[in-house]
Amino acid sequence: ANPGFTFGTSAVATARPPQHDWRRRIAIPALAAAGLLAIAALWLALQRPAPPPGPVARYRVALAPGRGLAGTPWTRLAVSPDGSRLVYVGASDRGTQLFVRTQDQLDAEPVPGTEGAINPAFAQDGNRVAFMDRIAGGNVKVVSLSGGAVTTVTDSLIGAPGVAWGSDGYIYYDQIGVGPLMRVRETGGGAESIGRLDSARGELQHSWPDVLPNGKGVIFTVSHHGPGSMGGPEEEIAVLDLATRTHRVLLRGIFARYAATGHLLYITFEGTLMAVSFDQDRMEIVGEPVALGDGIGVRVGGGAVDLALSASGTLWYAAGGVGLAGSDEAVWVTREGQTTPIPGVTGLLSDPALSLDGKRLAIGVRELTSHIMIKELDQGPVSKLTTGSSNNWRAAWMADGRSVGYVSQAIGPRSNRDAYHLPADGSRAPTLLLDLEENIDRVVFSRDGAWVLYQIVRSPGLRDLFARRLGSDSSIALAASRADEVAPALSPDGHWLAYVSNESGVFEVYVRPFPNIADGRWQISISGGAEPVWANSGRELFYRSSGAVNDSQMVIAVTTGKSFVPGARKSLFPLTRYSTNVVYQQYAVAPDDRRFVMLRATEANRADQLIVVENFFEVLRTRVARQ
């Protein structure tokens, strides 16, 4: 029988205490006491003042010989969010290339597959980097610093001023020509235009984007003068609301970056670093700007600044002055690649043009405004041909050998680009040559003095070519399609037109009869070409290969007359040290066809050191008030 139970009675078995109850009775008060001690310790910790931040430290970082900053007019620095990696655009034997320097390394290492890179930008993961693959007419690409293939994420042509990688999975960038910003998913696909220009305020270009960490907006630069004329006193900093696709101008400046402390850093056209309190949720300035220092290097023309700030508070920048960084020099280059400097011709140069007798050089110089200089070759003086506050560029000699045509744009809202001409000695005032509804982008003249060929901008990334008899009011279309058609060049006998078009998806050099362009067409370049220039003999056509890693100065033998017959192509020398650009002409041919005037980066532009400010956030907290 069960000793605990009795039938017919209310019996309950006696329960013994569990064997481990004594441990529980001891453990519970001990745990409670430990919890109280932890709470007390936390309370005491909260009452103590926070440990002081690390001191602000400023120093210079020397770059290894042969791995200094490249001579490019665009941005060259990017720092990872945690500040442990710096990526910069360096000079190499193959032109520009990305280099990466980590905190535990003395020297930077090249990043494979990034030849021709400009404008690097880190992803939020601190491992991937987006960049543009060349100054104009290229694409946005992505490389992993852990290795692997470089990927292309854009499917259309891009401009040069700026790339930013947002936390929303988009890469933001400048579009080619005039227009608002573009963006594309980091995985690639179709790009889209975001925002719109305020034409009533004379806005022509939105560039140098920086995405706010909260993903609500994009800080960018507003230009009133468009490509090649950025970095002046009228540039503005604005913020784009991604929800409404509208933007609001915040203040005057040429380049801006958001700081995680809730501040906006920006650079004035004089190279002064400014900071102001900024509420990224309301996308508003909430304080007064404060000047933090001078001497930041500024590239007038493109408005580029070498300045990068990590989310952890490390600031990197390149010192310099207005117009110093990115400067060029003009040099003579033989067909064999041997060089001789042309004395006195330095600066932000573009579009060299030689007179027919080879004794004078007209060349564009970009400063706070763009103007045209005349150089008496070889040892003569340099003089300014165009003056005033207008932007003047792309000089072309007229048939008389004494006058220069050029493009001019007055400073101010809604100003148009028109064509003028004036004597090369400046003895008379400029005379209006072409005044059209469209913006004129380039002019060239036939050697018999009968024709002017001109390039107009229809819309961003869409340019067309026309010709007009001098003294006439009507024009004929030379290349006016849905493709981007640029760089007209007329043969010495006036019967053949060379130009560049991206109708195949890649910029290539073509030749057509002139003026009867429908009578034939020949493709001259293969796998990319730009900047065609006829030999003075008429028996050769020079151009530049593009699209390959090693761009080359090319020449093709041609037979002209009643028909056009292209001959053999030949590479003359590599262009690793010389400026190449679909937008600007970068060389001219001497009368004997044996040498060229070319533009190359000056040695002073090949910077070998950078300035670092650690714990830069403390500078902002102590010197720039928050409201």
XYZ file of C-alpha atoms in Angstrom:
627
model
C 0.000 0.000 0.000
C 0.936 3.568 -0.560
C 2.111 4.746 2.840
C 1.191 8.268 2.059
C -2.519 7.688 1.470
C -5.303 5.925 3.615
C -8.642 4.943 2.038
C -11.569 6.684 3.763
C -9.413 9.340 5.474
C -8.015 12.785 4.419
C -4.369 12.021 4.636
C -1.634 14.253 3.004
C 1.923 13.113 2.562
C 4.553 15.244 4.298
C 6.738 17.183 1.766
C 10.504 17.547 2.369
C 12.335 20.703 1.376
C 14.250 20.284 -1.964
C 17.881 19.428 -1.549
C 19.141 22.743 -3.128
C 16.800 25.282 -1.526
C 19.527 26.510 0.772
C 21.604 27.491 -2.281
C 18.697 29.385 -3.788
C 18.109 31.240 -0.532
C 21.728 32.377 -0.607
C 21.944 33.091 -4.388
C 18.911 35.374 -4.712
C 20.108 37.997 -2.207
C 23.597 37.808 -3.740
C 22.278 38.452 -7.231
C 20.160 41.296 -5.971
C 23.150 42.847 -4.298
C 25.234 42.440 -7.445
C 22.513 44.115 -9.495
C 22.377 47.015 -7.072
C 26.135 47.362 -7.286
C 25.979 47.363 -11.118
C 23.266 50.023 -11.101
C 25.259 52.089 -8.654
C 28.389 51.732 -10.794
C 26.476 52.798 -13.896
C 25.009 55.776 -12.054
C 28.454 56.826 -10.892
C 29.838 56.417 -14.409
C 27.112 58.648 -15.784
C 27.903 61.298 -13.206
C 31.553 61.423 -14.215
C 32.519 63.786 -17.034
C 33.181 62.138 -20.418
C 36.845 61.452 -21.101
C 38.418 64.354 -22.950
C 38.655 63.920 -26.725
C 42.012 63.320 -28.299
C 44.062 66.391 -29.129
C 43.862 68.015 -32.538
C 46.959 67.000 -34.474
C 48.163 68.535 -37.753
C 50.965 67.109 -39.872
C 52.137 66.536 -43.427
C 52.250 63.143 -45.119
C 54.933 62.722 -47.761
C 54.028 60.551 -50.741
C 56.665 58.185 -52.056
C 58.721 59.224 -55.099
C 56.863 58.320 -58.263
C 53.573 58.017 -56.367
C 52.650 61.648 -55.856
C 49.364 63.244 -56.795
C 48.635 63.226 -60.515
C 48.372 66.432 -62.484
C 44.625 66.351 -63.074
C 42.207 69.289 -62.800
C 39.659 67.149 -60.907
C 39.460 65.868 -57.322
C 42.128 63.463 -56.182
C 41.292 62.465 -52.579
C 38.804 60.179 -50.798
C 38.953 58.853 -47.222
C 37.075 55.833 -45.848
C 34.330 56.535 -43.268
C 36.447 55.175 -40.399
C 39.471 57.176 -41.545
C 41.722 54.120 -41.892
C 42.185 54.291 -45.664
C 43.066 57.099 -48.025
C 42.561 56.695 -51.768
C 44.073 59.259 -54.095
C 44.622 59.841 -57.796
C 48.326 59.346 -58.361
C 50.692 59.784 -61.265
C 52.073 56.645 -62.845
C 53.793 55.629 -66.045
C 50.358 54.826 -67.440
C 48.791 58.211 -66.612
C 46.476 58.603 -63.629
C 45.729 55.686 -61.336
C 44.162 55.164 -57.917
C 46.488 54.479 -54.985
C 45.428 53.327 -51.508
C 47.283 54.088 -48.277
C 46.253 52.455 -45.000
C 47.169 53.575 -41.496
C 49.515 50.646 -40.933
C 51.510 51.225 -44.128
C 54.236 53.745 -44.881
C 53.572 53.873 -48.620
C 50.546 53.718 -50.859
C 49.909 50.859 -53.268
C 48.367 51.111 -56.748
C 44.830 49.791 -57.188
C 44.773 47.462 -60.224
C 42.365 48.283 -63.023
C 41.979 51.984 -62.178
C 44.150 53.547 -64.885
C 42.708 56.862 -66.053
C 40.769 57.366 -62.786
C 39.611 60.709 -61.394
C 37.209 61.747 -58.595
C 37.291 58.745 -56.203
C 34.491 58.255 -53.636
C 34.153 55.590 -50.909
C 31.115 53.414 -50.274
C 29.745 53.230 -46.737
C 31.472 49.863 -46.228
C 34.884 51.529 -46.576
C 36.039 48.849 -49.005
C 34.567 49.781 -52.375
C 35.492 52.918 -54.316
C 33.628 54.590 -57.166
C 35.510 56.720 -59.688
C 35.270 58.282 -63.123
C 37.451 56.623 -65.701
C 38.503 59.737 -67.605
C 37.987 63.487 -67.751
C 35.069 63.461 -70.173
C 33.087 60.958 -72.174
C 33.770 58.095 -69.770
C 31.823 56.143 -67.171
C 31.483 55.662 -63.432
C 33.241 52.494 -62.289
C 33.518 50.612 -58.991
C 36.522 48.755 -57.602
C 36.867 46.695 -54.436
C 40.032 47.295 -52.432
C 39.932 43.608 -51.521
C 40.527 42.674 -55.162
C 38.389 41.521 -58.031
C 37.289 42.940 -61.345
C 36.435 46.596 -61.862
C 32.770 47.045 -62.808
C 31.116 49.781 -64.875
C 27.842 51.056 -63.429
C 26.804 53.800 -65.868
C 25.342 53.296 -69.310
C 25.782 56.836 -70.619
C 28.333 59.601 -70.880
C 29.221 61.556 -67.772
C 30.701 64.936 -66.947
C 33.778 65.419 -64.815
C 32.944 67.456 -61.675
C 32.290 64.956 -58.941
C 31.153 61.548 -57.675
C 29.435 60.718 -54.352
C 28.253 57.358 -52.969
C 25.120 57.553 -50.833
C 23.821 55.231 -48.130
C 20.701 54.741 -50.279
C 22.542 52.488 -52.748
C 22.943 55.185 -55.410
C 26.051 56.781 -56.853
C 25.589 60.473 -57.661
C 27.594 62.333 -60.294
C 27.802 65.270 -62.665
C 26.333 64.821 -66.106
C 28.152 65.817 -69.272
C 27.643 69.408 -70.381
C 25.107 71.611 -68.639
C 22.301 70.211 -66.498
C 21.347 68.904 -63.035
C 22.888 65.961 -61.183
C 22.606 62.321 -62.246
C 22.463 59.116 -60.237
C 22.729 55.388 -60.900
C 22.306 52.362 -58.649
C 25.573 51.022 -57.275
C 24.774 47.715 -59.012
C 24.471 49.485 -62.382
C 21.583 50.038 -64.759
C 19.876 53.045 -66.234
C 20.944 56.447 -64.944
C 18.443 59.182 -64.115
C 18.593 62.943 -63.914
C 17.583 64.340 -60.521
C 16.458 67.844 -59.778
C 16.283 70.620 -62.324
C 18.085 73.806 -63.173
C 16.574 77.111 -62.089
C 16.807 78.914 -65.413
C 15.335 82.087 -63.931
C 18.465 82.334 -61.758
C 20.779 81.517 -64.632
C 21.811 78.072 -63.367
C 23.735 76.033 -65.942
C 25.303 73.154 -64.054
C 24.924 71.188 -60.798
C 28.100 69.439 -59.710
C 30.388 68.210 -56.879
C 27.670 66.211 -55.026
C 27.918 65.064 -51.393
C 25.093 62.874 -50.049
C 23.812 63.589 -46.529
C 24.175 60.618 -44.133
C 20.426 60.505 -43.446
C 19.760 59.972 -47.154
C 17.331 62.882 -47.381
C 19.368 65.245 -49.499
C 22.459 66.023 -51.542
C 24.776 68.986 -51.085
C 26.128 70.283 -54.397
C 27.593 73.273 -56.263
C 25.545 75.533 -58.525
C 27.401 77.045 -61.478
C 26.102 79.986 -63.488
C 28.722 79.649 -66.227
C 28.789 75.946 -67.007
C 31.595 73.550 -67.970
C 35.094 74.998 -67.992
C 34.088 78.171 -66.154
C 33.529 76.966 -62.603
C 35.226 78.047 -59.384
C 34.461 81.769 -59.554
C 32.916 84.171 -57.027
C 29.350 83.590 -58.268
C 29.282 79.851 -57.503
C 26.791 78.722 -54.849
C 26.269 75.804 -52.490
C 22.783 74.265 -52.525
C 20.920 71.280 -51.082
C 18.670 68.973 -53.109
C 15.669 67.432 -51.355
C 15.491 63.883 -52.749
C 11.816 63.522 -51.803
C 10.629 66.552 -53.774
C 13.522 66.782 -56.287
C 13.721 70.514 -55.556
C 16.759 72.399 -54.326
C 17.488 75.457 -52.236
C 20.585 77.661 -52.417
C 22.322 77.963 -49.038
C 25.296 80.295 -49.526
C 28.152 81.358 -51.809
C 30.941 78.808 -52.280
C 32.526 76.465 -54.817
C 32.826 73.101 -53.025
C 31.142 71.657 -49.900
C 31.207 68.572 -47.668
C 28.980 67.568 -44.729
C 30.614 66.820 -41.341
C 29.119 64.248 -38.939
C 29.156 66.877 -36.182
C 26.276 68.644 -37.912
C 28.353 71.170 -39.816
C 28.806 72.087 -43.441
C 32.357 72.648 -44.675
C 32.772 74.700 -47.815
C 35.502 76.444 -49.774
C 35.299 79.972 -51.138
C 36.717 80.875 -54.522
C 39.724 82.432 -52.737
C 40.615 79.077 -51.134
C 39.280 79.795 -47.620
C 37.907 76.870 -45.601
C 34.577 77.846 -44.018
C 32.231 75.995 -41.662
C 28.653 76.587 -40.575
C 26.175 74.683 -38.410
C 23.754 72.674 -40.542
C 20.632 70.668 -39.656
C 20.564 67.727 -42.074
C 16.990 66.735 -41.149
C 15.590 70.182 -41.932
C 18.321 70.712 -44.546
C 18.892 74.222 -43.255
C 21.777 76.363 -42.076
C 21.244 77.167 -38.386
C 24.243 79.322 -37.529
C 26.743 81.852 -38.801
C 29.669 80.814 -41.031
C 33.153 80.836 -39.519
C 36.461 80.992 -41.402
C 38.804 78.186 -40.325
C 41.837 78.815 -42.519
C 43.230 79.814 -45.901
C 45.423 78.212 -48.514
C 43.218 75.393 -49.768
C 44.151 74.517 -53.356
C 41.398 75.490 -55.829
C 41.222 74.584 -59.516
C 39.542 77.435 -61.306
C 37.718 76.234 -64.410
C 36.412 72.996 -62.924
C 35.998 74.192 -59.341
C 37.759 71.122 -57.942
C 39.210 70.986 -54.416
C 41.326 68.230 -52.872
C 39.569 67.891 -49.507
C 38.205 64.744 -47.851
C 36.678 64.290 -44.376
C 35.996 60.924 -42.743
C 32.961 60.180 -40.573
C 35.416 59.664 -37.703
C 36.841 63.170 -37.956
C 40.068 62.934 -39.984
C 40.549 65.711 -42.524
C 42.886 65.418 -45.517
C 43.581 68.210 -47.982
C 46.088 69.566 -50.485
C 47.334 73.087 -49.959
C 47.959 75.532 -52.777
C 46.292 78.613 -54.120
C 43.668 79.722 -56.576
C 44.426 78.250 -59.979
C 47.731 76.674 -58.907
C 46.641 73.078 -58.571
C 46.065 71.435 -61.917
C 48.155 73.935 -63.908
C 49.639 73.078 -67.302
C 52.526 74.152 -69.471
C 52.745 74.393 -73.240
C 55.543 72.381 -74.871
C 56.802 71.551 -78.329
C 56.681 67.799 -79.012
C 58.274 66.157 -82.035
C 56.736 63.235 -83.886
C 59.200 61.054 -81.970
C 57.935 62.350 -78.606
C 60.857 64.659 -77.708
C 59.774 67.767 -75.789
C 60.911 71.391 -75.470
C 59.090 73.827 -73.131
C 57.582 77.017 -74.562
C 58.717 79.783 -72.164
C 56.074 81.763 -70.314
C 53.004 79.677 -71.196
C 51.702 78.087 -67.983
C 48.394 77.989 -66.098
C 45.073 76.264 -66.601
C 45.463 76.036 -70.364
C 43.205 74.851 -73.160
C 42.742 74.976 -76.927
C 46.147 75.990 -78.320
C 45.936 77.395 -81.855
C 48.923 78.179 -84.094
C 48.849 80.889 -86.737
C 49.312 79.638 -90.297
C 52.906 80.909 -90.367
C 53.626 79.238 -87.020
C 54.931 82.446 -85.427
C 52.135 83.053 -82.905
C 50.220 80.901 -80.470
C 46.707 81.750 -79.266
C 45.732 79.804 -76.155
C 42.988 79.794 -73.517
C 43.857 80.429 -69.864
C 41.287 79.778 -67.135
C 41.546 82.006 -64.060
C 38.613 83.633 -62.254
C 37.407 84.216 -65.789
C 38.632 82.538 -68.961
C 40.591 84.615 -71.445
C 42.815 84.241 -74.505
C 46.559 84.904 -74.540
C 48.827 85.489 -77.537
C 52.390 84.180 -77.394
C 55.015 85.382 -79.885
C 57.042 82.247 -80.671
C 59.505 81.117 -79.646
C 61.130 83.675 -77.343
C 58.660 86.524 -77.672
C 56.339 88.012 -75.036
C 52.946 86.784 -73.839
C 50.037 89.243 -73.944
C 46.379 89.091 -73.000
C 44.157 89.376 -76.063
C 40.702 89.397 -74.439
C 39.923 91.527 -71.402
C 36.929 92.402 -69.268
C 34.676 90.238 -67.118
C 33.423 87.901 -69.872
C 34.610 84.326 -70.264
C 36.442 83.954 -73.590
C 37.899 80.713 -74.934
C 38.532 78.408 -77.910
C 40.525 80.718 -80.148
C 40.765 79.921 -83.871
C 42.874 81.790 -86.431
C 41.026 83.299 -89.352
C 42.168 83.042 -92.966
C 43.918 86.450 -92.992
C 46.395 85.179 -90.377
C 45.943 88.403 -88.402
C 42.559 87.887 -86.694
C 41.284 85.435 -84.089
C 37.742 84.126 -83.671
C 36.573 82.826 -80.318
C 33.589 82.018 -78.093
C 32.504 84.545 -75.455
C 30.001 84.451 -72.621
C 29.196 87.428 -70.416
C 29.023 86.839 -66.661
C 25.455 86.979 -65.427
C 22.185 85.035 -65.414
C 20.958 83.607 -68.709
C 23.923 84.902 -70.694
C 24.442 83.191 -74.029
C 27.622 81.975 -75.680
C 28.272 83.904 -78.877
C 31.151 84.057 -81.371
C 33.358 87.134 -81.837
C 36.557 88.016 -83.668
C 39.242 90.658 -83.238
C 42.768 91.438 -84.476
C 45.471 89.388 -82.787
C 47.305 92.587 -81.848
C 44.238 93.907 -80.017
C 44.178 97.068 -82.133
C 40.380 97.057 -82.463
C 37.454 96.125 -80.274
C 35.821 92.702 -80.694
C 33.234 92.301 -83.457
C 30.219 90.001 -83.156
C 30.557 87.103 -85.579
C 27.630 84.778 -84.725
C 24.640 85.510 -82.494
C 22.317 82.491 -82.296
C 19.585 81.277 -79.983
C 21.715 78.226 -79.150
C 24.965 78.359 -77.212
C 27.966 78.343 -79.545
C 30.726 76.049 -78.301
C 33.485 76.298 -80.933
C 34.319 78.018 -84.227
C 36.828 77.140 -86.982
C 37.478 78.824 -90.336
C 38.233 77.620 -93.847
C 41.586 78.732 -95.222
C 40.019 80.473 -98.196
C 38.098 82.774 -95.850
C 34.701 81.666 -97.165
C 33.318 79.533 -94.333
C 32.956 79.461 -90.571
C 32.182 76.080 -89.007
C 30.639 76.109 -85.565
C 29.553 73.752 -82.816
C 26.411 74.379 -80.759
C 24.995 72.846 -77.575
C 21.453 71.571 -78.063
C 21.128 70.045 -74.587
C 23.398 68.335 -72.044
C 25.508 65.764 -73.898
C 24.082 66.732 -77.296
C 26.151 68.964 -79.567
C 25.760 69.529 -83.315
C 27.912 70.932 -86.111
C 26.934 73.570 -88.681
C 28.602 75.755 -91.304
C 27.823 79.206 -92.665
C 29.352 81.284 -95.418
C 30.863 84.401 -93.878
C 28.526 87.300 -94.512
C 25.504 85.017 -94.898
C 22.532 84.629 -92.533
C 21.811 80.976 -93.289
C 23.594 77.815 -92.189
C 23.852 74.208 -93.321
C 23.856 71.209 -90.990
C 27.046 69.157 -91.021
C 26.343 66.691 -88.233
C 23.072 67.172 -86.388
C 21.590 63.951 -85.067
C 20.710 62.292 -81.771
C 24.419 61.590 -81.280
C 26.927 63.959 -79.683
C 29.006 65.468 -82.520
C 32.016 67.657 -81.740
C 35.486 68.886 -82.812
C 35.042 69.992 -86.445
C 38.256 70.231 -88.483
C 38.358 71.298 -92.141
C 41.087 70.098 -94.510
C 43.486 72.738 -95.930
C 41.851 72.519 -99.378
C 38.422 72.977 -97.746
C 36.923 69.801 -99.245
C 36.930 67.386 -96.293
C 35.432 67.600 -92.815
C 36.839 65.588 -89.900
C 34.816 65.434 -86.692
C 34.044 63.256 -83.663
C 30.744 61.464 -82.965
C 29.521 58.907 -80.441
C 26.824 57.516 -82.762
C 28.261 54.015 -82.263
C 28.242 54.389 -78.472
C 31.947 55.326 -78.453
C 33.519 58.596 -79.579
C 35.195 57.972 -82.950
C 36.769 60.185 -85.620
C 34.954 60.381 -88.974
C 35.549 62.156 -92.305
C 32.879 63.466 -94.710
C 33.028 65.566 -97.902
C 32.477 69.297 -97.430
C 30.099 70.954 -97.943
C 28.229 68.041 -99.553
C 28.368 65.847 -96.454
C 25.894 63.275 -97.805
C 28.341 62.107 -100.491
C 30.272 59.748 -98.198
C 31.581 58.927 -94.749
C 34.709 57.170 -93.471
C 35.505 56.054 -89.925
C 39.109 56.928 -89.114
C 39.696 55.782 -85.528
C 39.219 52.303 -84.087
C 38.003 51.640 -80.517
C 37.850 55.322 -79.623
C 39.175 58.561 -81.066
C 39.177 62.319 -80.405
C 40.642 65.694 -81.456
C 41.221 65.397 -85.213
C 43.647 67.952 -86.721
C 44.649 68.036 -90.394
C 48.283 68.158 -91.413
C 49.085 71.354 -93.286
C 50.141 69.242 -96.270
C 46.638 67.781 -96.439
C 48.150 64.305 -96.790
C 47.755 63.255 -93.143
C 45.164 63.480 -90.417
C 46.243 63.524 -86.770
C 43.976 62.400 -83.950
C 44.135 60.862 -80.496
C 43.199 57.323 -79.688
C 40.920 57.085 -76.665
C 39.216 54.335 -74.746
C 42.388 52.306 -74.255
C 44.610 52.459 -71.169
C 47.506 53.899 -73.147
C 46.100 56.706 -75.290
C 48.367 57.656 -78.191
C 48.946 60.488 -80.598
C 47.933 58.944 -83.902
C 48.388 59.798 -87.556
C 46.731 58.321 -90.625
C 47.931 58.847 -94.191
C 45.161 60.091 -96.515
C 44.739 60.728 -100.213
C 42.428 63.611 -101.077
C 41.226 65.161 -104.274
C 38.082 64.083 -106.036
C 37.844 61.210 -103.567
C 39.065 60.408 -100.074
C 41.213 57.353 -99.466
C 42.376 56.546 -95.909
C 45.729 54.828 -95.583
C 47.737 53.228 -92.799
C 47.389 54.322 -89.175
C 50.422 54.860 -86.994
C 50.964 55.574 -83.307
C 53.488 58.401 -82.837
C 53.923 58.483 -79.036
C 51.901 57.787 -75.848
C 49.886 60.558 -74.192
C 50.496 59.583 -70.574
C 51.872 63.017 -69.664
C 49.680 65.137 -71.924
C 46.186 66.512 -71.498
C 43.458 64.620 -73.357
C 39.868 65.730 -73.486
C 36.834 65.308 -75.710
C 35.655 68.775 -74.668
C 38.765 70.931 -75.179
C 41.317 70.846 -77.989
C 44.687 70.038 -76.436
C 47.210 70.352 -79.269
C 48.072 72.184 -82.489
C 50.233 71.208 -85.489
C 53.254 73.232 -86.657
C 53.375 74.385 -90.329
C 55.983 71.732 -91.215
C 53.839 68.941 -89.639
C 56.939 67.728 -87.773
C 56.017 68.867 -84.259
C 53.066 69.808 -82.106
C 52.198 72.336 -79.426
C 50.858 70.208 -76.571
C 49.734 70.729 -72.973
C 51.159 68.769 -70.067
C 50.940 69.017 -66.285
C 53.646 71.140 -64.700
C 56.078 69.566 -62.254
C 54.744 71.879 -59.536
C 51.360 70.265 -60.031
C 52.729 66.801 -59.199
C 52.295 67.264 -55.463
C 54.207 64.883 -53.191
C 52.610 65.654 -49.827
C 49.236 66.109 -48.137
C 48.089 67.808 -44.939
C 46.225 65.797 -42.283
C 44.189 67.103 -39.336
C 43.271 64.420 -36.793
C 40.302 64.972 -34.445
C 39.109 67.745 -36.726
C 35.654 67.491 -35.156
C 37.064 69.211 -32.069
C 37.929 72.197 -34.213
C 34.315 72.359 -35.356
C 32.884 71.887 -31.856
C 35.015 74.592 -30.301
C 35.039 77.173 -33.081
C 31.690 76.813 -34.865
C 28.611 77.340 -32.710
C 25.653 74.952 -32.939
C 22.115 76.291 -32.640
